[in-house]
PDB file of C-alpha atoms in Angstrom:
ATOM      1  CA  MET I   1    -226.278-115.629-165.541  1.00  0.00           C
ATOM      2  CA  LYS I   2    -224.727-112.264-166.432  1.00  0.00           C
ATOM      3  CA  LEU I   3    -221.098-112.508-167.534  1.00  0.00           C
ATOM      4  CA  SER I   4    -218.518-110.110-166.217  1.00  0.00           C
ATOM      5  CA  LYS I   5    -217.647-107.886-169.177  1.00  0.00           C
ATOM      6  CA  LYS I   6    -214.413-106.803-167.570  1.00  0.00           C
ATOM      7  CA  LEU I   7    -213.201-110.362-167.034  1.00  0.00           C
ATOM      8  CA  THR I   8    -214.321-111.527-170.456  1.00  0.00           C
ATOM      9  CA  ALA I   9    -212.436-108.685-172.107  1.00  0.00           C
ATOM     10  CA  MET I  10    -209.338-109.590-170.140  1.00  0.00           C
ATOM     11  CA  ALA I  11    -209.708-113.208-171.239  1.00  0.00           C
ATOM     12  CA  MET I  12    -209.931-112.226-174.904  1.00  0.00           C
ATOM     13  CA  VAL I  13    -206.780-110.113-174.655  1.00  0.00           C
ATOM     14  CA  ALA I  14    -204.732-112.909-173.138  1.00  0.00           C
ATOM     15  CA  VAL I  15    -205.984-115.671-175.415  1.00  0.00           C
ATOM     16  CA  MET I  16    -204.146-115.534-178.743  1.00  0.00           C
ATOM     17  CA  ALA I  17    -206.327-118.022-180.590  1.00  0.00           C
ATOM     18  CA  LEU I  18    -209.459-119.989-179.859  1.00  0.00           C
ATOM     19  CA  GLY I  19    -210.373-123.326-181.349  1.00  0.00           C
ATOM     20  CA  VAL I  20    -208.535-126.356-182.584  1.00  0.00           C
ATOM     21  CA  THR I  21    -205.227-125.748-184.323  1.00  0.00           C
ATOM     22  CA  ALA I  22    -202.322-127.984-185.120  1.00  0.00           C
ATOM     23  CA  CYS I  23    -200.453-128.544-181.898  1.00  0.00           C
ATOM     24  CA  GLY I  24    -196.882-129.470-181.236  1.00  0.00           C
ATOM     25  CA  GLY I  25    -195.713-128.177-177.895  1.00  0.00           C
ATOM     26  CA  SER I  26    -194.701-124.583-177.144  1.00  0.00           C
ATOM     27  CA  GLU I  27    -194.732-122.078-179.956  1.00  0.00           C
ATOM     28  CA  PRO I  28    -191.474-120.271-180.900  1.00  0.00           C
ATOM     29  CA  ALA I  29    -190.649-117.244-178.826  1.00  0.00           C
ATOM     30  CA  ALA I  30    -192.468-114.081-179.791  1.00  0.00           C
ATOM     31  CA  GLU I  31    -190.598-111.005-181.035  1.00  0.00           C
ATOM     32  CA  ASP I  32    -190.250-109.755-177.481  1.00  0.00           C
ATOM     33  CA  GLY I  33    -188.682-113.079-176.480  1.00  0.00           C
ATOM     34  CA  ALA I  34    -191.702-114.297-174.502  1.00  0.00           C
ATOM     35  CA  LYS I  35    -192.569-117.987-174.819  1.00  0.00           C
ATOM     36  CA  THR I  36    -196.085-118.833-175.953  1.00  0.00           C
ATOM     37  CA  TYR I  37    -197.527-121.892-174.236  1.00  0.00           C
ATOM     38  CA  ILE I  38    -200.113-124.192-175.785  1.00  0.00           C
ATOM     39  CA  ILE I  39    -202.913-124.811-173.295  1.00  0.00           C
ATOM     40  CA  ALA I  40    -205.598-127.399-174.073  1.00  0.00           C
ATOM     41  CA  THR I  41    -209.108-127.372-172.673  1.00  0.00           C
ATOM     42  CA  ASP I  42    -212.533-128.966-173.027  1.00  0.00           C
ATOM     43  CA  THR I  43    -215.189-127.797-175.465  1.00  0.00           C
ATOM     44  CA  THR I  44    -218.277-127.830-173.239  1.00  0.00           C
ATOM     45  CA  PHE I  45    -217.989-128.044-169.470  1.00  0.00           C
ATOM     46  CA  ALA I  46    -219.974-125.071-168.209  1.00  0.00           C
ATOM     47  CA  PRO I  47    -219.392-123.136-166.052  1.00  0.00           C
ATOM     48  CA  PHE I  48    -215.681-123.878-166.500  1.00  0.00           C
ATOM     49  CA  GLU I  49    -215.466-123.632-170.301  1.00  0.00           C
ATOM     50  CA  PHE I  50    -218.211-123.093-172.873  1.00  0.00           C
ATOM     51  CA  GLN I  51    -219.202-120.800-175.732  1.00  0.00           C
ATOM     52  CA  ASN I  52    -221.363-117.754-175.075  1.00  0.00           C
ATOM     53  CA  GLU I  53    -223.956-116.394-177.500  1.00  0.00           C
ATOM     54  CA  ALA I  54    -221.232-114.584-179.445  1.00  0.00           C
ATOM     55  CA  GLY I  55    -219.344-117.847-179.965  1.00  0.00           C
ATOM     56  CA  GLU I  56    -216.551-116.832-177.580  1.00  0.00           C
ATOM     57  CA  TYR I  57    -215.121-119.321-175.104  1.00  0.00           C
ATOM     58  CA  VAL I  58    -215.746-118.163-171.555  1.00  0.00           C
ATOM     59  CA  GLY I  59    -215.995-119.746-168.116  1.00  0.00           C
ATOM     60  CA  ILE I  60    -214.094-120.123-164.870  1.00  0.00           C
ATOM     61  CA  ASP I  61    -211.141-121.956-166.405  1.00  0.00           C
ATOM     62  CA  ILE I  62    -210.888-119.561-169.348  1.00  0.00           C
ATOM     63  CA  GLU I  63    -210.997-116.411-167.250  1.00  0.00           C
ATOM     64  CA  LEU I  64    -208.804-117.822-164.499  1.00  0.00           C
ATOM     65  CA  LEU I  65    -206.107-118.757-166.998  1.00  0.00           C
ATOM     66  CA  ALA I  66    -206.307-115.328-168.630  1.00  0.00           C
ATOM     67  CA  ALA I  67    -206.026-113.535-165.280  1.00  0.00           C
ATOM     68  CA  ILE I  68    -203.066-115.661-164.193  1.00  0.00           C
ATOM     69  CA  ALA I  69    -201.324-115.119-167.528  1.00  0.00           C
ATOM     70  CA  GLU I  70    -201.797-111.367-167.176  1.00  0.00           C
ATOM     71  CA  ASP I  71    -200.582-111.450-163.579  1.00  0.00           C
ATOM     72  CA  GLN I  72    -197.472-113.472-164.472  1.00  0.00           C
ATOM     73  CA  GLY I  73    -196.769-111.979-167.886  1.00  0.00           C
ATOM     74  CA  PHE I  74    -196.855-115.068-170.088  1.00  0.00           C
ATOM     75  CA  GLU I  75    -198.662-115.693-173.360  1.00  0.00           C
ATOM     76  CA  TYR I  76    -200.589-118.748-174.471  1.00  0.00           C
ATOM     77  CA  GLU I  77    -202.628-120.243-177.275  1.00  0.00           C
ATOM     78  CA  LEU I  78    -205.841-121.919-176.166  1.00  0.00           C
ATOM     79  CA  GLN I  79    -206.916-125.102-177.928  1.00  0.00           C
ATOM     80  CA  THR I  80    -210.478-126.348-177.389  1.00  0.00           C
ATOM     81  CA  LEU I  81    -210.055-130.051-178.043  1.00  0.00           C
ATOM     82  CA  GLY I  82    -212.512-131.828-175.761  1.00  0.00           C
ATOM     83  CA  PHE I  83    -211.476-133.335-172.436  1.00  0.00           C
ATOM     84  CA  ASP I  84    -210.153-136.688-173.614  1.00  0.00           C
ATOM     85  CA  ALA I  85    -208.262-135.156-176.531  1.00  0.00           C
ATOM     86  CA  ALA I  86    -206.815-132.421-174.315  1.00  0.00           C
ATOM     87  CA  VAL I  87    -205.409-134.958-171.843  1.00  0.00           C
ATOM     88  CA  GLN I  88    -204.040-137.069-174.682  1.00  0.00           C
ATOM     89  CA  ALA I  89    -202.374-134.021-176.243  1.00  0.00           C
ATOM     90  CA  LEU I  90    -200.670-133.240-172.955  1.00  0.00           C
ATOM     91  CA  GLU I  91    -199.534-136.821-172.509  1.00  0.00           C
ATOM     92  CA  ALA I  92    -198.140-136.857-176.067  1.00  0.00           C
ATOM     93  CA  GLY I  93    -196.259-133.603-175.557  1.00  0.00           C
ATOM     94  CA  GLN I  94    -198.448-131.757-178.049  1.00  0.00           C
ATOM     95  CA  ALA I  95    -199.668-129.302-175.399  1.00  0.00           C
ATOM     96  CA  ASP I  96    -197.866-127.604-172.536  1.00  0.00           C
ATOM     97  CA  GLY I  97    -200.752-127.635-170.103  1.00  0.00           C
ATOM     98  CA  VAL I  98    -204.410-128.548-169.571  1.00  0.00           C
ATOM     99  CA  ILE I  99    -207.070-126.595-167.719  1.00  0.00           C
ATOM    100  CA  ALA I 100    -210.426-128.323-168.096  1.00  0.00           C
ATOM    101  CA  GLY I 101    -212.060-128.954-164.742  1.00  0.00           C
ATOM    102  CA  MET I 102    -209.507-131.747-164.387  1.00  0.00           C
ATOM    103  CA  SER I 103    -209.737-133.670-161.118  1.00  0.00           C
ATOM    104  CA  ILE I 104    -206.455-134.363-159.353  1.00  0.00           C
ATOM    105  CA  THR I 105    -206.292-138.127-158.872  1.00  0.00           C
ATOM    106  CA  GLU I 106    -203.534-140.521-157.897  1.00  0.00           C
ATOM    107  CA  ALA I 107    -203.622-142.154-161.331  1.00  0.00           C
ATOM    108  CA  ARG I 108    -203.285-138.837-163.138  1.00  0.00           C
ATOM    109  CA  ALA I 109    -200.581-137.637-160.757  1.00  0.00           C
ATOM    110  CA  GLU I 110    -198.422-140.517-161.995  1.00  0.00           C
ATOM    111  CA  LYS I 111    -198.497-139.013-165.495  1.00  0.00           C
ATOM    112  CA  PHE I 112    -198.819-135.285-164.861  1.00  0.00           C
ATOM    113  CA  ASP I 113    -197.708-132.602-162.425  1.00  0.00           C
ATOM    114  CA  PHE I 114    -200.584-130.590-160.963  1.00  0.00           C
ATOM    115  CA  SER I 115    -200.884-127.065-159.672  1.00  0.00           C
ATOM    116  CA  THR I 116    -202.230-126.048-156.319  1.00  0.00           C
ATOM    117  CA  PRO I 117    -205.941-127.001-156.428  1.00  0.00           C
ATOM    118  CA  TYR I 118    -208.057-124.122-157.698  1.00  0.00           C
ATOM    119  CA  PHE I 119    -211.521-125.622-157.087  1.00  0.00           C
ATOM    120  CA  ASP I 120    -212.984-128.295-154.802  1.00  0.00           C
ATOM    121  CA  SER I 121    -215.698-130.291-156.493  1.00  0.00           C
ATOM    122  CA  GLY I 122    -217.939-133.310-155.934  1.00  0.00           C
ATOM    123  CA  VAL I 123    -220.333-135.596-157.831  1.00  0.00           C
ATOM    124  CA  VAL I 124    -224.139-135.440-157.890  1.00  0.00           C
ATOM    125  CA  MET I 125    -226.862-137.374-159.681  1.00  0.00           C
ATOM    126  CA  GLY I 126    -229.196-135.589-162.043  1.00  0.00           C
ATOM    127  CA  ILE I 127    -232.545-136.747-163.455  1.00  0.00           C
ATOM    128  CA  ALA I 128    -235.163-135.199-165.727  1.00  0.00           C
ATOM    129  CA  ALA I 129    -236.945-132.296-164.051  1.00  0.00           C
ATOM    130  CA  ASP I 130    -240.333-133.977-164.472  1.00  0.00           C
ATOM    131  CA  ASN I 131    -239.172-137.353-163.111  1.00  0.00           C
ATOM    132  CA  ASP I 132    -240.732-138.097-159.719  1.00  0.00           C
ATOM    133  CA  THR I 133    -239.897-141.808-159.544  1.00  0.00           C
ATOM    134  CA  ILE I 134    -236.140-141.697-158.921  1.00  0.00           C
ATOM    135  CA  THR I 135    -235.006-140.378-155.568  1.00  0.00           C
ATOM    136  CA  SER I 136    -231.985-142.539-154.726  1.00  0.00           C
ATOM    137  CA  TYR I 137    -229.341-144.838-156.209  1.00  0.00           C
ATOM    138  CA  GLU I 138    -231.555-147.833-155.414  1.00  0.00           C
ATOM    139  CA  ASP I 139    -234.084-146.593-157.971  1.00  0.00           C
ATOM    140  CA  LEU I 140    -231.530-147.005-160.764  1.00  0.00           C
ATOM    141  CA  ALA I 141    -231.747-150.818-160.749  1.00  0.00           C
ATOM    142  CA  GLY I 142    -232.162-152.107-164.306  1.00  0.00           C
ATOM    143  CA  GLN I 143    -231.784-148.622-165.764  1.00  0.00           C
ATOM    144  CA  LYS I 144    -229.289-146.882-168.042  1.00  0.00           C
ATOM    145  CA  VAL I 145    -227.195-144.063-166.602  1.00  0.00           C
ATOM    146  CA  ALA I 146    -225.444-141.448-168.760  1.00  0.00           C
ATOM    147  CA  VAL I 147    -221.863-140.414-167.981  1.00  0.00           C
ATOM    148  CA  LYS I 148    -219.191-138.297-169.647  1.00  0.00           C
ATOM    149  CA  ARG I 149    -216.007-140.023-170.705  1.00  0.00           C
ATOM    150  CA  GLY I 150    -212.937-139.413-168.552  1.00  0.00           C
ATOM    151  CA  THR I 151    -214.736-137.585-165.741  1.00  0.00           C
ATOM    152  CA  GLU I 152    -215.044-138.139-162.017  1.00  0.00           C
ATOM    153  CA  GLY I 153    -218.775-138.603-162.523  1.00  0.00           C
ATOM    154  CA  MET I 154    -218.055-141.548-164.800  1.00  0.00           C
ATOM    155  CA  ASP I 155    -215.581-143.024-162.317  1.00  0.00           C
ATOM    156  CA  PHE I 156    -218.134-142.742-159.516  1.00  0.00           C
ATOM    157  CA  ALA I 157    -220.914-144.304-161.579  1.00  0.00           C
ATOM    158  CA  GLU I 158    -218.666-147.190-162.581  1.00  0.00           C
ATOM    159  CA  SER I 159    -217.747-147.752-158.948  1.00  0.00           C
ATOM    160  CA  ILE I 160    -221.373-148.224-157.811  1.00  0.00           C
ATOM    161  CA  LYS I 161    -223.142-149.647-160.879  1.00  0.00           C
ATOM    162  CA  ASP I 162    -222.753-153.275-159.825  1.00  0.00           C
ATOM    163  CA  GLN I 163    -223.964-152.503-156.328  1.00  0.00           C
ATOM    164  CA  TYR I 164    -227.105-150.760-157.572  1.00  0.00           C
ATOM    165  CA  GLY I 165    -227.658-152.773-160.758  1.00  0.00           C
ATOM    166  CA  PHE I 166    -227.526-150.188-163.527  1.00  0.00           C
ATOM    167  CA  GLU I 167    -225.509-149.898-166.743  1.00  0.00           C
ATOM    168  CA  THR I 168    -223.630-146.849-167.992  1.00  0.00           C
ATOM    169  CA  VAL I 169    -223.844-145.128-171.375  1.00  0.00           C
ATOM    170  CA  VAL I 170    -220.773-143.045-172.204  1.00  0.00           C
ATOM    171  CA  PHE I 171    -220.800-139.664-173.971  1.00  0.00           C
ATOM    172  CA  ASP I 172    -218.008-137.351-175.072  1.00  0.00           C
ATOM    173  CA  ASP I 173    -219.601-134.090-173.926  1.00  0.00           C
ATOM    174  CA  SER I 174    -221.855-132.902-171.135  1.00  0.00           C
ATOM    175  CA  SER I 175    -224.601-131.533-173.401  1.00  0.00           C
ATOM    176  CA  ALA I 176    -225.207-134.874-175.110  1.00  0.00           C
ATOM    177  CA  MET I 177    -225.108-136.671-171.763  1.00  0.00           C
ATOM    178  CA  CYS I 178    -227.738-134.381-170.237  1.00  0.00           C
ATOM    179  CA  MET I 179    -229.957-134.493-173.314  1.00  0.00           C
ATOM    180  CA  ASP I 180    -229.987-138.301-173.172  1.00  0.00           C
ATOM    181  CA  VAL I 181    -231.553-138.026-169.727  1.00  0.00           C
ATOM    182  CA  VAL I 182    -234.008-135.301-170.731  1.00  0.00           C
ATOM    183  CA  VAL I 183    -235.389-137.348-173.649  1.00  0.00           C
ATOM    184  CA  GLY I 184    -235.673-140.443-171.475  1.00  0.00           C
ATOM    185  CA  ASN I 185    -233.040-142.694-173.009  1.00  0.00           C
ATOM    186  CA  SER I 186    -231.165-142.733-169.698  1.00  0.00           C
ATOM    187  CA  ALA I 187    -232.726-142.539-166.260  1.00  0.00           C
ATOM    188  CA  ALA I 188    -230.022-140.361-164.720  1.00  0.00           C
ATOM    189  CA  CYS I 189    -226.542-138.942-165.111  1.00  0.00           C
ATOM    190  CA  PHE I 190    -223.618-138.306-162.799  1.00  0.00           C
ATOM    191  CA  GLU I 191    -221.793-135.011-163.084  1.00  0.00           C
ATOM    192  CA  ASP I 192    -219.647-132.585-161.090  1.00  0.00           C
ATOM    193  CA  TYR I 193    -222.006-130.522-158.958  1.00  0.00           C
ATOM    194  CA  PRO I 194    -221.000-127.019-160.202  1.00  0.00           C
ATOM    195  CA  VAL I 195    -221.416-128.169-163.800  1.00  0.00           C
ATOM    196  CA  LEU I 196    -224.820-129.757-163.248  1.00  0.00           C
ATOM    197  CA  GLY I 197    -225.896-126.894-160.992  1.00  0.00           C
ATOM    198  CA  TYR I 198    -225.003-124.293-163.605  1.00  0.00           C
ATOM    199  CA  GLY I 199    -226.773-126.270-166.317  1.00  0.00           C
ATOM    200  CA  ILE I 200    -229.931-126.452-164.225  1.00  0.00           C
ATOM    201  CA  THR I 201    -229.933-122.661-163.727  1.00  0.00           C
ATOM    202  CA  GLN I 202    -229.646-122.336-167.519  1.00  0.00           C
ATOM    203  CA  GLY I 203    -232.681-124.564-168.083  1.00  0.00           C
ATOM    204  CA  ASN I 204    -231.125-127.860-169.170  1.00  0.00           C
ATOM    205  CA  GLY I 205    -234.231-129.773-168.058  1.00  0.00           C
ATOM    206  CA  LEU I 206    -232.608-131.627-165.156  1.00  0.00           C
ATOM    207  CA  LYS I 207    -232.723-131.538-161.362  1.00  0.00           C
ATOM    208  CA  MET I 208    -230.483-132.868-158.593  1.00  0.00           C
ATOM    209  CA  VAL I 209    -231.831-135.590-156.302  1.00  0.00           C
ATOM    210  CA  THR I 210    -228.800-136.645-154.261  1.00  0.00           C
ATOM    211  CA  ASP I 211    -226.390-135.003-151.888  1.00  0.00           C
ATOM    212  CA  LYS I 212    -222.938-134.229-153.218  1.00  0.00           C
ATOM    213  CA  GLU I 213    -220.457-137.066-153.022  1.00  0.00           C
ATOM    214  CA  GLN I 214    -217.094-135.740-151.930  1.00  0.00           C
ATOM    215  CA  GLY I 215    -214.865-135.459-154.953  1.00  0.00           C
ATOM    216  CA  SER I 216    -211.361-134.464-155.915  1.00  0.00           C
ATOM    217  CA  SER I 217    -210.084-130.947-156.419  1.00  0.00           C
ATOM    218  CA  TYR I 218    -209.471-129.440-159.851  1.00  0.00           C
ATOM    219  CA  GLY I 219    -205.954-128.582-160.913  1.00  0.00           C
ATOM    220  CA  PHE I 220    -203.973-127.191-163.826  1.00  0.00           C
ATOM    221  CA  ALA I 221    -201.787-129.952-165.297  1.00  0.00           C
ATOM    222  CA  VAL I 222    -198.464-130.084-167.121  1.00  0.00           C
ATOM    223  CA  GLY I 223    -196.395-133.029-168.283  1.00  0.00           C
ATOM    224  CA  LYS I 224    -194.519-135.007-165.630  1.00  0.00           C
ATOM    225  CA  GLY I 225    -191.248-133.202-164.990  1.00  0.00           C
ATOM    226  CA  ILE I 226    -191.959-130.761-167.836  1.00  0.00           C
ATOM    227  CA  ASN I 227    -192.808-127.048-167.844  1.00  0.00           C
ATOM    228  CA  ALA I 228    -192.025-126.534-164.172  1.00  0.00           C
ATOM    229  CA  GLU I 229    -191.740-122.797-164.849  1.00  0.00           C
ATOM    230  CA  LEU I 230    -195.283-122.668-166.242  1.00  0.00           C
ATOM    231  CA  LEU I 231    -196.582-124.590-163.238  1.00  0.00           C
ATOM    232  CA  GLU I 232    -194.803-122.225-160.844  1.00  0.00           C
ATOM    233  CA  MET I 233    -196.253-119.194-162.617  1.00  0.00           C
ATOM    234  CA  PHE I 234    -199.751-120.688-162.413  1.00  0.00           C
ATOM    235  CA  ASN I 235    -199.389-121.326-158.670  1.00  0.00           C
ATOM    236  CA  THR I 236    -197.970-117.869-157.992  1.00  0.00           C
ATOM    237  CA  GLY I 237    -200.620-116.191-160.105  1.00  0.00           C
ATOM    238  CA  LEU I 238    -203.393-118.180-158.427  1.00  0.00           C
ATOM    239  CA  ALA I 239    -202.145-117.135-154.997  1.00  0.00           C
ATOM    240  CA  ASN I 240    -202.042-113.502-156.107  1.00  0.00           C
ATOM    241  CA  LEU I 241    -205.589-113.663-157.486  1.00  0.00           C
ATOM    242  CA  LYS I 242    -206.883-115.151-154.256  1.00  0.00           C
ATOM    243  CA  GLU I 243    -205.182-112.400-152.288  1.00  0.00           C
ATOM    244  CA  ASN I 244    -206.427-109.500-154.410  1.00  0.00           C
ATOM    245  CA  GLY I 245    -209.988-110.835-154.733  1.00  0.00           C
ATOM    246  CA  LYS I 246    -209.930-111.521-158.478  1.00  0.00           C
ATOM    247  CA  TYR I 247    -210.269-115.284-157.952  1.00  0.00           C
ATOM    248  CA  GLN I 248    -213.504-114.931-155.983  1.00  0.00           C
ATOM    249  CA  GLU I 249    -214.773-112.386-158.486  1.00  0.00           C
ATOM    250  CA  ILE I 250    -214.368-114.949-161.274  1.00  0.00           C
ATOM    251  CA  LEU I 251    -216.139-117.675-159.267  1.00  0.00           C
ATOM    252  CA  ASP I 252    -219.002-115.350-158.372  1.00  0.00           C
ATOM    253  CA  THR I 253    -219.550-114.569-162.060  1.00  0.00           C
ATOM    254  CA  TYR I 254    -220.515-118.182-162.760  1.00  0.00           C
ATOM    255  CA  ILE I 255    -221.483-119.872-159.483  1.00  0.00           C
ATOM    256  CA  GLN I 256    -224.065-118.543-157.061  1.00  0.00           C
ATOM    257  CA  GLU I 257    -224.382-120.236-153.693  1.00  0.00           C
TER     258      GLU I 257
END
């Protein structure tokens, strides 16, 4: 899928550093007095965050954050930690916010404050593209099913595995999870539909065989009762992007209906 050069350039201007660096909450104020926030994200969760051929982190979350930061005039340092590590860093106060295709759930809302939802998702089942024997959850009986740690897909699989008689195998990233299905170690995987859908268009060797299960919405998260100003700026910036069309432009870059 062709990336929007304009949006990617904007993302690279706003992002001060990519990759894992030592984290410890907000950085000291810059020379102009502006606060630099530490924002943690996942490493591979296309189309929300992933590396392009040039090794640059791009995706819906990356470009959305950059556009909101530009709209609201704040600076940030992006840390690509992996989903679990990003959430743990936020909980430990080592990051100011997380944007990583993070579903807003009741359990997480007890620990974090979330923004206005910026994407409505859902869970689907994926199997190898050449697999013609699995068409429903009933066909998973006695099989292994791959899931990604800490995701809504994992939660959904865990909630139905006893009913349908399968066991789950947990991975730390989406690529490894999908590859386990492609090579036949697992019969299927459960993943957020935009993520699996994007991967299929990029030739990941899978196909969808179930309708989307209604899922939670994605939100930007900050610590409970902490960084209210950052959360307010995110919400205001998101509203502005939806009004001026930039939000839809970012979605259309990565997701085609």
